[in-house]
Coordinates of C-alpha atoms in Angstrom, one line a residue:
M1 CA 0.0 0.0 0.0
V2 CA 1.2 3.5 -0.8
K3 CA 2.0 5.7 2.1
Y4 CA 0.3 9.1 1.7
T5 CA 1.3 12.3 3.4
N6 CA -1.1 14.1 5.7
E7 CA -1.8 16.6 3.0
Q8 CA -2.7 13.9 0.5
R9 CA -4.9 12.2 3.1
L10 CA -6.7 15.5 3.7
Q11 CA -7.2 16.0 0.0
I12 CA -8.7 12.5 -0.4
L13 CA -11.1 13.1 2.5
K14 CA -12.2 16.5 1.2
I15 CA -12.9 14.9 -2.2
Y16 CA -14.8 12.1 -0.5
Y17 CA -17.1 14.4 1.5
R18 CA -17.5 16.8 -1.5
N19 CA -18.7 13.8 -3.6
L20 CA -21.4 13.0 -1.0
E21 CA -19.5 10.1 0.5
S22 CA -19.3 8.2 -2.7
V23 CA -16.2 6.0 -3.1
A24 CA -16.6 5.6 -6.8
A25 CA -16.9 9.3 -7.4
T26 CA -13.9 9.9 -5.2
L27 CA -11.8 7.5 -7.2
R28 CA -12.8 9.2 -10.4
A29 CA -11.9 12.6 -9.0
L30 CA -8.5 11.3 -7.8
T31 CA -7.5 9.9 -11.2
P32 CA -6.4 13.3 -12.6
I33 CA -4.5 14.1 -9.4
F34 CA -2.6 10.9 -8.7
G35 CA -2.8 9.2 -12.1
C36 CA -4.4 5.9 -13.1
N37 CA -1.6 3.7 -11.6
S38 CA -0.9 5.5 -8.4
R39 CA -4.4 6.5 -7.2
S40 CA -5.9 5.0 -4.1
S41 CA -7.8 1.8 -4.2
R42 CA -11.4 1.4 -3.0
Q43 CA -10.2 -0.3 0.1
A44 CA -7.7 2.4 0.9
V45 CA -10.3 5.1 0.7
T46 CA -12.8 3.3 2.8
S47 CA -10.2 2.4 5.5
L48 CA -8.9 6.0 5.5
V49 CA -12.5 7.3 6.0
K50 CA -13.2 4.7 8.8
K51 CA -10.0 5.6 10.6
F52 CA -10.7 9.3 10.3
E53 CA -14.3 9.0 11.6
S54 CA -13.2 6.9 14.5
T55 CA -10.0 8.8 15.6
Y56 CA -10.6 12.2 14.0
S57 CA -7.0 12.2 13.0
L58 CA -5.0 11.9 9.8
R59 CA -1.9 10.5 11.5
D60 CA -1.0 6.8 11.6
V61 CA -1.9 4.9 14.6
T62 CA 1.1 3.7 16.4
V63 CA 1.3 -0.1 17.0
L64 CA 2.5 -1.1 20.4
V65 CA 5.5 -3.4 20.3
R66 CA 6.1 -6.0 23.0
L67 CA 9.1 -5.0 25.0
R68 CA 11.9 -7.5 25.4
V69 CA 13.2 -8.2 28.8
G70 CA 16.7 -6.7 29.2
R71 CA 19.6 -8.8 30.5
S72 CA 21.2 -7.0 33.3
V73 CA 24.7 -7.6 34.6
E74 CA 23.3 -9.1 37.8
Y75 CA 21.1 -11.5 35.9
I76 CA 24.0 -12.7 33.7
A77 CA 26.1 -13.3 36.9
V78 CA 23.3 -15.3 38.5
V79 CA 23.0 -17.5 35.4
E80 CA 26.7 -18.0 35.1
T81 CA 26.9 -19.2 38.7
S82 CA 23.9 -21.5 38.2
V83 CA 25.5 -23.0 35.1
A84 CA 28.8 -23.4 36.9
K85 CA 27.1 -25.3 39.7
D86 CA 25.1 -27.6 37.4
P87 CA 26.2 -27.7 33.7
N88 CA 23.3 -29.9 32.7

């Protein structure tokens, strides 16, 4: 999927609401602006509108990433002593 700038997203939303919330009319209006090969797809327009109507924002939603447990010096020393006592 093509990453659009916030200005391009705003332009797509303006055209969508100007065309009475019609995705087909929006795609036809976007063709002269973005060209036939690089315009938005139907799915991209509908997901952009849904995201805008639910968050009222044009920004990307950040995805939370699971934090990895860090290995501290103390923990490494504990493991080393444990392995030294019982190598199995």
